[in-house]
mmCIF file with all atom_site columns, C-alpha atoms in Angstrom:
data_model
loop_
_atom_site.group_PDB
_atom_site.id
_atom_site.type_symbol
_atom_site.label_atom_id
_atom_site.label_alt_id
_atom_site.label_comp_id
_atom_site.label_asym_id
_atom_site.label_entity_id
_atom_site.label_seq_id
_atom_site.pdbx_PDB_ins_code
_atom_site.Cartn_x
_atom_site.Cartn_y
_atom_site.Cartn_z
_atom_site.occupancy
_atom_site.B_iso_or_equiv
_atom_site.pdbx_formal_charge
_atom_site.auth_seq_id
_atom_site.auth_comp_id
_atom_site.auth_asym_id
_atom_site.auth_atom_id
_atom_site.pdbx_PDB_model_num
ATOM 1  C CA . ALA A 1 1  ? 121.513 63.567 -12.848 1.00 88.00 ? 1  ALA A CA 1
ATOM 2  C CA . PHE A 1 2  ? 119.772 66.675 -14.142 1.00 90.00 ? 2  PHE A CA 1
ATOM 3  C CA . GLU A 1 3  ? 121.464 70.021 -13.553 1.00 90.00 ? 3  GLU A CA 1
ATOM 4  C CA . PRO A 1 4  ? 120.195 72.998 -15.545 1.00 89.00 ? 4  PRO A CA 1
ATOM 5  C CA . ASN A 1 5  ? 122.499 75.620 -14.012 1.00 88.00 ? 5  ASN A CA 1
ATOM 6  C CA . PRO A 1 6  ? 125.574 75.763 -16.314 1.00 89.00 ? 6  PRO A CA 1
ATOM 7  C CA . GLU A 1 7  ? 127.946 76.709 -13.469 1.00 87.00 ? 7  GLU A CA 1
ATOM 8  C CA . ASN A 1 8  ? 126.676 73.938 -11.179 1.00 88.00 ? 8  ASN A CA 1
ATOM 9  C CA . LEU A 1 9  ? 126.852 71.500 -14.092 1.00 91.00 ? 9  LEU A CA 1
ATOM 10 C CA . LYS A 1 10 ? 130.567 72.249 -14.558 1.00 93.00 ? 10 LYS A CA 1
ATOM 11 C CA . LEU A 1 11 ? 131.202 71.579 -10.858 1.00 92.00 ? 11 LEU A CA 1
ATOM 12 C CA . PHE A 1 12 ? 129.147 68.388 -10.940 1.00 90.00 ? 12 PHE A CA 1
ATOM 13 C CA . LEU A 1 13 ? 130.908 67.021 -14.033 1.00 93.00 ? 13 LEU A CA 1
ATOM 14 C CA . SER A 1 14 ? 134.320 67.902 -12.600 1.00 93.00 ? 14 SER A CA 1
ATOM 15 C CA . SER A 1 15 ? 133.470 66.099 -9.363  1.00 92.00 ? 15 SER A CA 1
ATOM 16 C CA . GLN A 1 16 ? 132.123 63.128 -11.311 1.00 92.00 ? 16 GLN A CA 1
ATOM 17 C CA . VAL A 1 17 ? 135.377 62.807 -13.294 1.00 93.00 ? 17 VAL A CA 1
ATOM 18 C CA . GLU A 1 18 ? 137.581 63.364 -10.229 1.00 93.00 ? 18 GLU A CA 1
ATOM 19 C CA . SER A 1 19 ? 135.665 60.690 -8.294  1.00 93.00 ? 19 SER A CA 1
ATOM 20 C CA . LYS A 1 20 ? 135.744 58.289 -11.272 1.00 93.00 ? 20 LYS A CA 1
ATOM 21 C CA . LEU A 1 21 ? 131.964 57.810 -11.114 1.00 89.00 ? 21 LEU A CA 1
ATOM 22 C CA . SER A 1 22 ? 130.950 56.089 -14.327 1.00 89.00 ? 22 SER A CA 1
ATOM 23 C CA . ASN A 1 23 ? 127.475 54.944 -13.277 1.00 86.00 ? 23 ASN A CA 1
ATOM 24 C CA . ILE A 1 24 ? 125.904 58.431 -13.356 1.00 87.00 ? 24 ILE A CA 1
ATOM 25 C CA . GLU A 1 25 ? 124.222 59.752 -16.484 1.00 87.00 ? 25 GLU A CA 1
ATOM 26 C CA . THR A 1 26 ? 124.294 63.560 -16.484 1.00 90.00 ? 26 THR A CA 1
ATOM 27 C CA . HIS A 1 27 ? 121.918 65.866 -18.378 1.00 92.00 ? 27 HIS A CA 1
ATOM 28 C CA . GLY A 1 28 ? 122.402 69.643 -18.541 1.00 93.00 ? 28 GLY A CA 1
ATOM 29 C CA . VAL A 1 29 ? 118.670 70.366 -18.692 1.00 93.00 ? 29 VAL A CA 1
ATOM 30 C CA . ALA A 1 30 ? 115.831 71.282 -16.349 1.00 91.00 ? 30 ALA A CA 1
ATOM 31 C CA . VAL A 1 31 ? 113.084 68.741 -15.759 1.00 91.00 ? 31 VAL A CA 1
ATOM 32 C CA . ASP A 1 32 ? 109.679 70.234 -16.472 1.00 91.00 ? 32 ASP A CA 1
ATOM 33 C CA . GLU A 1 33 ? 106.155 69.194 -17.422 1.00 92.00 ? 33 GLU A CA 1
ATOM 34 C CA . SER A 1 34 ? 106.988 69.837 -21.099 1.00 93.00 ? 34 SER A CA 1
ATOM 35 C CA . SER A 1 35 ? 110.101 70.158 -23.248 1.00 93.00 ? 35 SER A CA 1
ATOM 36 C CA . GLY A 1 36 ? 111.184 73.621 -24.338 1.00 92.00 ? 36 GLY A CA 1
ATOM 37 C CA . LEU A 1 37 ? 113.099 76.597 -22.982 1.00 90.00 ? 37 LEU A CA 1
ATOM 38 C CA . LEU A 1 38 ? 113.030 78.175 -19.522 1.00 88.00 ? 38 LEU A CA 1
ATOM 39 C CA . THR A 1 39 ? 114.788 81.137 -17.952 1.00 85.00 ? 39 THR A CA 1
ATOM 40 C CA . LEU A 1 40 ? 117.091 80.529 -15.005 1.00 82.00 ? 40 LEU A CA 1
ATOM 41 C CA . SER A 1 41 ? 117.519 83.374 -12.530 1.00 74.00 ? 41 SER A CA 1
ATOM 42 C CA . VAL A 1 42 ? 120.447 82.889 -10.173 1.00 70.00 ? 42 VAL A CA 1
ATOM 43 C CA . SER A 1 43 ? 121.012 85.143 -7.185  1.00 64.00 ? 43 SER A CA 1
ATOM 44 C CA . HIS A 1 44 ? 121.972 83.708 -3.804  1.00 53.00 ? 44 HIS A CA 1
ATOM 45 C CA . SER A 1 45 ? 120.645 80.218 -4.416  1.00 55.00 ? 45 SER A CA 1
ATOM 46 C CA . ASN A 1 46 ? 120.998 77.471 -6.988  1.00 56.00 ? 46 ASN A CA 1
ATOM 47 C CA . GLY A 1 47 ? 118.452 79.313 -9.106  1.00 57.00 ? 47 GLY A CA 1
ATOM 48 C CA . VAL A 1 48 ? 114.805 79.441 -9.998  1.00 56.00 ? 48 VAL A CA 1
ATOM 49 C CA . SER A 1 49 ? 113.538 78.421 -13.412 1.00 59.00 ? 49 SER A CA 1
ATOM 50 C CA . LYS A 1 50 ? 110.443 79.921 -15.021 1.00 58.00 ? 50 LYS A CA 1
ATOM 51 C CA . PRO A 1 51 ? 108.712 79.795 -18.406 1.00 60.00 ? 51 PRO A CA 1
ATOM 52 C CA . LEU A 1 52 ? 110.642 81.703 -21.065 1.00 59.00 ? 52 LEU A CA 1
ATOM 53 C CA . GLY A 1 53 ? 108.181 84.592 -21.135 1.00 61.00 ? 53 GLY A CA 1
ATOM 54 C CA . ASP A 1 54 ? 107.522 87.063 -23.857 1.00 57.00 ? 54 ASP A CA 1
ATOM 55 C CA . THR A 1 55 ? 109.435 90.151 -22.750 1.00 61.00 ? 55 THR A CA 1
ATOM 56 C CA . PRO A 1 56 ? 113.017 90.858 -23.858 1.00 64.00 ? 56 PRO A CA 1
ATOM 57 C CA . THR A 1 57 ? 113.863 92.300 -20.418 1.00 62.00 ? 57 THR A CA 1
ATOM 58 C CA . ARG A 1 58 ? 112.999 89.054 -18.689 1.00 62.00 ? 58 ARG A CA 1
ATOM 59 C CA . ILE A 1 59 ? 115.000 87.011 -21.178 1.00 65.00 ? 59 ILE A CA 1
ATOM 60 C CA . MET A 1 60 ? 118.045 89.337 -21.173 1.00 68.00 ? 60 MET A CA 1
ATOM 61 C CA . GLY A 1 61 ? 118.325 89.312 -17.367 1.00 67.00 ? 61 GLY A CA 1
ATOM 62 C CA . SER A 1 62 ? 118.367 85.513 -17.155 1.00 74.00 ? 62 SER A CA 1
ATOM 63 C CA . THR A 1 63 ? 120.095 82.463 -18.524 1.00 83.00 ? 63 THR A CA 1
ATOM 64 C CA . VAL A 1 64 ? 118.004 80.572 -21.078 1.00 87.00 ? 64 VAL A CA 1
ATOM 65 C CA . ILE A 1 65 ? 118.148 76.827 -20.421 1.00 90.00 ? 65 ILE A CA 1
ATOM 66 C CA . PRO A 1 66 ? 116.685 73.771 -22.137 1.00 93.00 ? 66 PRO A CA 1
ATOM 67 C CA . ALA A 1 67 ? 113.984 71.758 -20.401 1.00 93.00 ? 67 ALA A CA 1
ATOM 68 C CA . SER A 1 68 ? 112.814 68.211 -20.935 1.00 95.00 ? 68 SER A CA 1
ATOM 69 C CA . THR A 1 69 ? 110.363 65.799 -19.385 1.00 95.00 ? 69 THR A CA 1
ATOM 70 C CA . LEU A 1 70 ? 111.596 62.694 -17.579 1.00 92.00 ? 70 LEU A CA 1
ATOM 71 C CA . ASP A 1 71 ? 109.664 60.535 -20.043 1.00 93.00 ? 71 ASP A CA 1
ATOM 72 C CA . ALA A 1 72 ? 111.306 62.200 -23.059 1.00 94.00 ? 72 ALA A CA 1
ATOM 73 C CA . THR A 1 73 ? 114.804 61.944 -21.610 1.00 92.00 ? 73 THR A CA 1
ATOM 74 C CA . LEU A 1 74 ? 114.512 58.388 -20.311 1.00 91.00 ? 74 LEU A CA 1
ATOM 75 C CA . ASN A 1 75 ? 112.712 57.175 -23.452 1.00 92.00 ? 75 ASN A CA 1
ATOM 76 C CA . GLY A 1 76 ? 111.237 54.115 -21.742 1.00 92.00 ? 76 GLY A CA 1
ATOM 77 C CA . ARG A 1 77 ? 114.419 53.064 -19.933 1.00 91.00 ? 77 ARG A CA 1
ATOM 78 C CA . LYS A 1 78 ? 114.086 51.534 -16.478 1.00 89.00 ? 78 LYS A CA 1
ATOM 79 C CA . VAL A 1 79 ? 115.257 53.658 -13.524 1.00 85.00 ? 79 VAL A CA 1
ATOM 80 C CA . ASP A 1 80 ? 116.647 51.894 -10.455 1.00 85.00 ? 80 ASP A CA 1
ATOM 81 C CA . PHE A 1 81 ? 116.979 54.965 -8.247  1.00 84.00 ? 81 PHE A CA 1
ATOM 82 C CA . LEU A 1 82 ? 115.591 58.487 -8.458  1.00 82.00 ? 82 LEU A CA 1
ATOM 83 C CA . LYS A 1 83 ? 116.490 61.258 -5.997  1.00 79.00 ? 83 LYS A CA 1
ATOM 84 C CA . ILE A 1 84 ? 114.707 64.567 -6.425  1.00 79.00 ? 84 ILE A CA 1
ATOM 85 C CA . ASP A 1 85 ? 115.945 67.916 -5.088  1.00 77.00 ? 85 ASP A CA 1
ATOM 86 C CA . VAL A 1 86 ? 113.447 70.503 -6.268  1.00 77.00 ? 86 VAL A CA 1
ATOM 87 C CA . GLU A 1 87 ? 114.399 74.172 -6.515  1.00 69.00 ? 87 GLU A CA 1
ATOM 88 C CA . GLY A 1 88 ? 111.983 77.066 -6.896  1.00 59.00 ? 88 GLY A CA 1
#
């Protein structure tokens, strides 16, 4: 599971522990076309991630989150099931 929103990640991990689900690998990063940093803007949804940008105002008004590619994170491992819920 990939969950870049820190608040949603806490809920997900708590639910995972409570449900005793040991077959889920959880990553607190966004999946993007390249590894790096993104800004996460959260209002009334789960959030929208965008490139980091070059203005302090944009960075200060958002949460900075890490991003990774699927290839980099999986590092050649086989995936049996992939569910994608795209935001933004």
